[in-house]
C-alpha cells in the first residue's frame, strides 16, 4: 500500500479529523461512537502496519510538506517511536471502547470524546516527533487536553485538581520552552539530528547555556511525567478524573513524556550526555525515591483510585530506573514496562471504575465481600494487581525480571534488591484488597457485574496482561532494538 | 567590568530572564488564582521576548522580502513565537474557565481558602 | 515560610540565569550560532518555494505547517475544554 | 544420555487446562466436576509413569522452549529424581482427590476447591518436571499462590489469619528465590539444572544466592526459623488439603533444595565452601524442635503439622550431609513421608468427618468404633516412628548410614532421639484409641459407628498398603529409583 | 537616543510585571497587564518582528485582557 | 438598557475593525499579520458587536453554533489542505507543486498559504468570540444568582 509512507502523519491526521468532526455530529450519540471508535481503530491499524514496516526497513523519516530536514518538519519514526506508537494505539483503542460503552461519568460524551481524540492524536504526534519545536507543540496539546479530561467531570475535587495540574504543567511548559530557546540559540537548528551534530561543535563554547537548557527541560519533563519529587499533582489529578481519563492519564500520558524525554536525549543531545553529566545517577536517586514514596503512600490510602495513582508514581520510578541503570537489559526492562504498566494500570483503573460505578463504594475498607458479588470484575482487578506485584506469568513480572537482571549487569546489586522489596510493598497493599474482597465479610451494598459490553475492555486488558506475561518475545525485537539505540 | 558590559549588550536576555523569574514567582507564591494566571502570562511573554531577542540581527530589517535590503532579522524565532502566543492564550482561557468554576463551587478564588474549605469538608 | 523559601530558590535561579546571560552569544551579532543554521535558506528561497514574500508566513504555513496545525488544534482544544468544563459538553450550547 | 520428548509438558498442561474446564462445568454438574478432578490427577499420573522404561534405561528426557519468556526460557526435564517425585505427587494427589470427592460433600464453595486443587497439581507437576530454575520458579509460584485458596478454604477468622501469614511468607520466599535465580543467571549465564553444577564463583553474590534459595525453599519446606506459617496453615485447611500441603507441597521445597545443591551449585563447590554446614545446622534444629513441639499439641492436625516439620528436617539433613547414602535416605523419605503423612491426615480427616473430634484426648476408644480408619492411622504412625519393615524405617536407616559416612555419630543419636519422640506422641494416642477406657466420655454418646464413605476408605487403605508392603516386595521400585537418583547426582564427582 | 528609549521600555516592562503581581485590584492588574503586553509589542516592533508584534497586540493585549475581564466579571474584582 | 452612544460608535467601529482584520488576513503572506492576528481582530469585532447589542431589544446576538461552525470549518480546511498533498502523491501539507503558487507579491498567490490563512482566520475569529462568550456567561444558568 503506497500510502503507508504517510502513516506517521496519517495517524495524527485521522485522529484530529475525527476530533474536529465529532462536535458537528454531537447530537447523534451512535454516530459519535462510531466515529470515535473508527478513528481509534484506523489509528491502530496504521500504527501496526507502520511498526511492521519500521521493523523490516529501518527508521522511517517523513518530511512534512515535502521539505527535507532541517528546513521542514521531519517526523522520525525509529523503533522506539514505532513501539511507543503501537502501545499508545492499542491501549488507547481499548480505553476508547470503555469510554464509549462504559458507565457514563460526564454530562455529555461528545466533548469528552473530542478531547480524548485530541489527546491521543497529540500523544501520537509527540512520540514520533523529530523536531524539537514540533514536539513542544504536541506536548502543549496533550497537556491541555489531559487537564481538560480531568476537569470535565465537573466535581469540586476534579476542578481543583485540574487547576493545580494546570499551574504545574504550565510551569513545566515554561521550563521546556526556555530550554528549547536556549538550544536554538546555541545551535540555530530545531531538527533533532542537526541539533546533535551542531552541538558537537558549539557545546564547548556555551557549556552553561547547554547545561541550563538540559536542566530546564529535565524539570519540565519531570513535572509532566510525575517523576519524584515533582509528582505532587498526580494523585489528586488521576484519582479525581473520570474512569477512562484516569486510565488514559496513568496508563499512557505520563509515559509519553518519558518517551519524549528519552528521545530528546539520544536524538538531540547525543549519548555522550550520559557520560558527561551525572544523569544516570540522578535518575537512579529519583527513581529510588519514587519507588519508596509511591509505595509507602499507596499503602496508607483508603480510596482505591488514590491508591492506584500513588502506585503510578512508584511505577514511573521503574521506567526511570531502567534508563538510570543503563545496561542493555535494564533499558529493555524499562521500555517493556512502558507497555506493561500501560496495560495493567489501565486494567486496574477501568476495573476500579466499574466497581465504583456498580457498587458506589470507593473506600477500600468497604470492599469486603464485594468480590463475591461481582466476581468477573474482581477477577480482572486481581489479575491487574498480581501483575503489579510481579507474579510470574503476568506482564509485570517480565519487566521486573529484566530490570533486576539489568541491575546485576550494571553491577548494582542493591537495585535488584530494591526492585524485589518494592514488589513486596506492592503485595502488601494489593493483596489485602483482594483477600477482603473475595473472602471478607459481606456488606449489604448491592452490586453486580456490569453488562458484557462494559466488561469487554477490562477482559481484553486482562488477557493482554497474561499474553505479554507469557509471550514477551513478541515485543522483543522492538524492545531490543530500542535498547540498542541507547547502548551501543 | 567586561561582565557588566556583556550584560549590558545582552540586556534583552537579562530582562527576559528577570521577567521569567517574576512570572515564576507570581505563579508559585500568589494565592489569588487569577494572579497565578497573570504570572503564567508574564512568564510566557518573557520567553517570547527572549526568542525575539535571539532572532535580532544588528541592522536587520523585518523579514518581508523586498528590493534593496541587505540584511534581514532571523525569521525563525518569530515563526515559533506566533505558535507560542496562541498556545499561551489557550492555556489562559482554559485556566480562567477553571477559575470561574472554582469560584462557583467554593465562592472564592483564593488558593488557601479553597484548601481550607476542602479540608473542612473532609473533616 | 513557604514563600520565603520559594523566593530564595528563585533568587538563586536568577543568579544562575544571569551567569548564563553573560555566557550567551552577543545580542544582535550576525555571527551568532542561531543565525548559522536554517535561517538563510528561508530568506533566500521562500518567495520561490512558496510564493509568499512574508518569510514568516512562508515558514509558519508552509515549511513548518505541521506546527501550525498543532497550534490551531491547541485553540480547538481550548474551546472544547472551556465549553466542556463550563457546561459539561458542547451539545448544551 | 538425553532425549527430547515434548510429551513431558503433558502432565503439566493437562491439569492446567482441566482446571479451567472444571471451573466452567462446576456450576452445572457436580458429577462431571468431581470426575474431571480425579481424571486430571489420574492422567497426570499415567502421563508420568509411561516414561518408566525410558527412565529405567537411564535416559534423561528434556523439552526446551527457549523462545518462551526470554532471556531465560522455559524447559522441562525428567530424570530419576524428577520421575520419582512426579510419580509420587501425582499418585498421592489422585488418591487424595478421590478421598475429597466424598469428604468435601459437607463443605462449602466446592466449585472453588476443585479447580484450585487441580491448578495446584499442575503447579506441583510443573515444578518437579522443570528443567531449569526459572521454569521451576514459575510453577513454584503458581503452586504456592493457588494453594493459598486451599489454605483459607474454611474462611474462618483463624483460616484467614493463617492464610495471610502463609501468603506473606510465600511472597517473601518467592522474591528471595527470584533474586537468587537472577544472581545465578547473572553469574553463570544460564539457569538450566546441570549435573555437577553451573559455573559459579564462590563469591559474595553466590553466597547471597545460596541464602536466597535457603530462605525460599526453607519457607516452603518448613525449615525451622521459617516454619511459622506451617503449624497455622495446615490445621485450618480441609483435611484433604492438609494432606496435600503436608504430604506433598513441603517436599517440593526439599526437592528444590536438592536440585539447587547438586545441580546448580554442585557438589564440589558445596564441599569446598562448606556452605552446607548452615543447612545441616538448621536441619538438626528443625528435627529436634518439630518433634518436641509436636508432643505438646492436643489438636491432632496441629500435632501432625509439627510432626511434618520434624520429618522435613530428616530430608534437609540428608541433603546437607552431602553423602550418597544420606541422599538416598532423603529422596526415599520424600516418597515415604508423602505416603505416611497423607494417610495420617486422611485418617484424621475421616475421624473428624465422622465424629467431629479434633482433640487427641477425645480419641479414647476410637479404635474400637472406627477400626479401619484407626488401623490405617496406626500403620502410618508406626512407620513414622521407624518400626521395621515399614517404609519409615528404610529412610531412617539410610540416613543413619549416611551420617556415619560423614563421620558424625551425633546425627545418628539425633535420629534415634527423634524416633523416640515420635513414639512418645503417637503411641499413647494409639493405645488410648484401641485400649483406653475414656472415663469422661462414657457418659456421653459412644463414638459413632464407622460411617465413612467408600471413596474415603479406599484411598486410605491403598496408602496404608503401600506403606506396609513396599519394603517386603522383592523389588523395591522406590528405593531403586532413589538409589539411582542419588547415584546420578553424585556421579559427576570423580 | 533610540537605545535610551529601548532601555526605558524595558524598564517599563519590569515595573509593569512587578506591579501586576502586587496590585490588589484585579481589574487594575488586568489593565496594567494589557499595557505590559502593548509595550512588549512595541519592543518587538523595535526588534523588527512586526508579525509577532501585531499578533501580540491583538492576542496578548487584546484577547487575553478581554478574557481576563470576562472572568473577573464573574469572580469579583478584588483580591481578598 | 440601551446605550445610544455605544451603538453609534459600534456602527462605525465594527465595520472598520472587520475591514482591518480582513486586510491583515488577506495580506498575511505579503505583510505582517496573518491568520492568527487577523482572526483575533475579527473575533474582537464580534465581541464588541455582542457587547454593544447585548441589551438591545432586537437580540442581535450571534449564535453559539455559528462560532462553532467557523471553528470546525477552519480546522477542516487546514487538515483538508494537508490531505490534498497526499492525494496528489506528495507529502502531507505540501504546497509547492500541489497548489498554484502564482507570482510572489500578488494577493492571489502562494497557494496553500492564503487558503490556510483564511481558514485559520475564520477559526480564530470563532475561537476568540466563543471563548469570551463562554467565560462571560457559560454555565451561568446553573449558578442561580447570576
GROMACS .gro file of C-alpha atoms in nm, chain A residues 329 372 386 389 391-393 397-398 400-402 404-405 408-409 411 413 416-417 420-421 423-424 427-428 431-432 435 438-439 469-473 476 480, chain D residues 23 67-72 112 134 137-138 141-142 145 148-149 152 155 160 163-164 167-168 171-172 175-176 178-186 205 208:
model
   76
  329UNK     CA    1   1.866  -0.546   2.979
  372UNK     CA    2  -1.831  -1.246   4.555
  386UNK     CA    3  -0.096  -0.968   4.055
  389UNK     CA    4   0.311  -0.733   4.234
  391UNK     CA    5   0.357  -1.270   3.992
  392UNK     CA    6   0.521  -1.488   3.728
  393UNK     CA    7   0.316  -1.537   3.417
  397UNK     CA    8   0.685  -0.994   3.619
  398UNK     CA    9   0.864  -0.967   3.290
  400UNK     CA   10   1.076  -0.661   3.682
  401UNK     CA   11   1.281  -0.960   3.574
  402UNK     CA   12   1.452  -0.760   3.303
  404UNK     CA   13   1.661  -0.694   3.804
  405UNK     CA   14   1.883  -0.870   3.550
  408UNK     CA   15   2.311  -0.703   3.806
  409UNK     CA   16   2.452  -0.640   3.460
  411UNK     CA   17   2.687  -0.427   3.888
  413UNK     CA   18   2.308  -0.546   4.332
  416UNK     CA   19   1.796  -0.568   4.219
  417UNK     CA   20   1.710  -0.598   4.587
  420UNK     CA   21   1.224  -0.710   4.493
  421UNK     CA   22   1.146  -0.508   4.806
  423UNK     CA   23   0.740  -0.593   4.483
  424UNK     CA   24   0.686  -0.692   4.841
  427UNK     CA   25   0.198  -0.711   4.754
  428UNK     CA   26   0.143  -0.555   5.092
  431UNK     CA   27  -0.329  -0.846   4.830
  432UNK     CA   28  -0.529  -0.735   5.135
  435UNK     CA   29  -0.846  -1.105   5.008
  438UNK     CA   30  -1.322  -1.231   4.796
  439UNK     CA   31  -1.319  -1.373   5.145
  469UNK     CA   32   0.346  -1.214   3.056
  470UNK     CA   33   0.380  -1.541   2.868
  471UNK     CA   34   0.490  -1.429   2.524
  472UNK     CA   35   0.704  -1.124   2.577
  473UNK     CA   36   0.911  -1.246   2.284
  476UNK     CA   37   1.148  -0.845   2.199
  480UNK     CA   38   1.594  -0.494   2.193
  727UNK     CA   39  -1.428  -2.428   3.684
  771UNK     CA   40   1.173  -1.874   2.276
  772UNK     CA   41   0.922  -1.859   2.556
  773UNK     CA   42   0.994  -1.592   2.815
  774UNK     CA   43   1.335  -1.476   2.702
  775UNK     CA   44   1.609  -1.438   2.811
  776UNK     CA   45   1.575  -1.732   3.048
  816UNK     CA   46  -1.362  -2.318   4.420
  838UNK     CA   47   1.330  -2.028   3.605
  841UNK     CA   48   1.017  -2.070   3.987
  842UNK     CA   49   0.724  -2.006   3.754
  845UNK     CA   50   0.477  -1.950   4.241
  846UNK     CA   51   0.173  -2.085   4.060
  849UNK     CA   52  -0.047  -1.895   4.517
  852UNK     CA   53  -0.344  -2.014   4.927
  853UNK     CA   54  -0.703  -2.070   4.822
  856UNK     CA   55  -0.817  -2.038   5.354
  859UNK     CA   56  -1.283  -1.874   5.560
  864UNK     CA   57  -0.778  -1.602   5.713
  867UNK     CA   58  -0.363  -1.769   5.512
  868UNK     CA   59  -0.233  -1.417   5.538
  871UNK     CA   60   0.079  -1.554   5.171
  872UNK     CA   61   0.328  -1.304   5.308
  875UNK     CA   62   0.580  -1.386   4.863
  876UNK     CA   63   0.895  -1.322   5.060
  879UNK     CA   64   1.118  -1.291   4.594
  880UNK     CA   65   1.419  -1.445   4.763
  882UNK     CA   66   1.377  -1.477   4.222
  883UNK     CA   67   1.671  -1.281   4.349
  884UNK     CA   68   1.885  -1.593   4.368
  885UNK     CA   69   1.780  -1.704   4.022
  886UNK     CA   70   1.870  -1.367   3.879
  887UNK     CA   71   2.202  -1.374   4.059
  888UNK     CA   72   2.276  -1.722   3.928
  889UNK     CA   73   2.179  -1.621   3.579
  890UNK     CA   74   2.398  -1.317   3.602
  909UNK     CA   75   2.687  -1.283   4.528
  912UNK     CA   76   2.361  -1.441   4.881
   0.00000   0.00000   0.00000
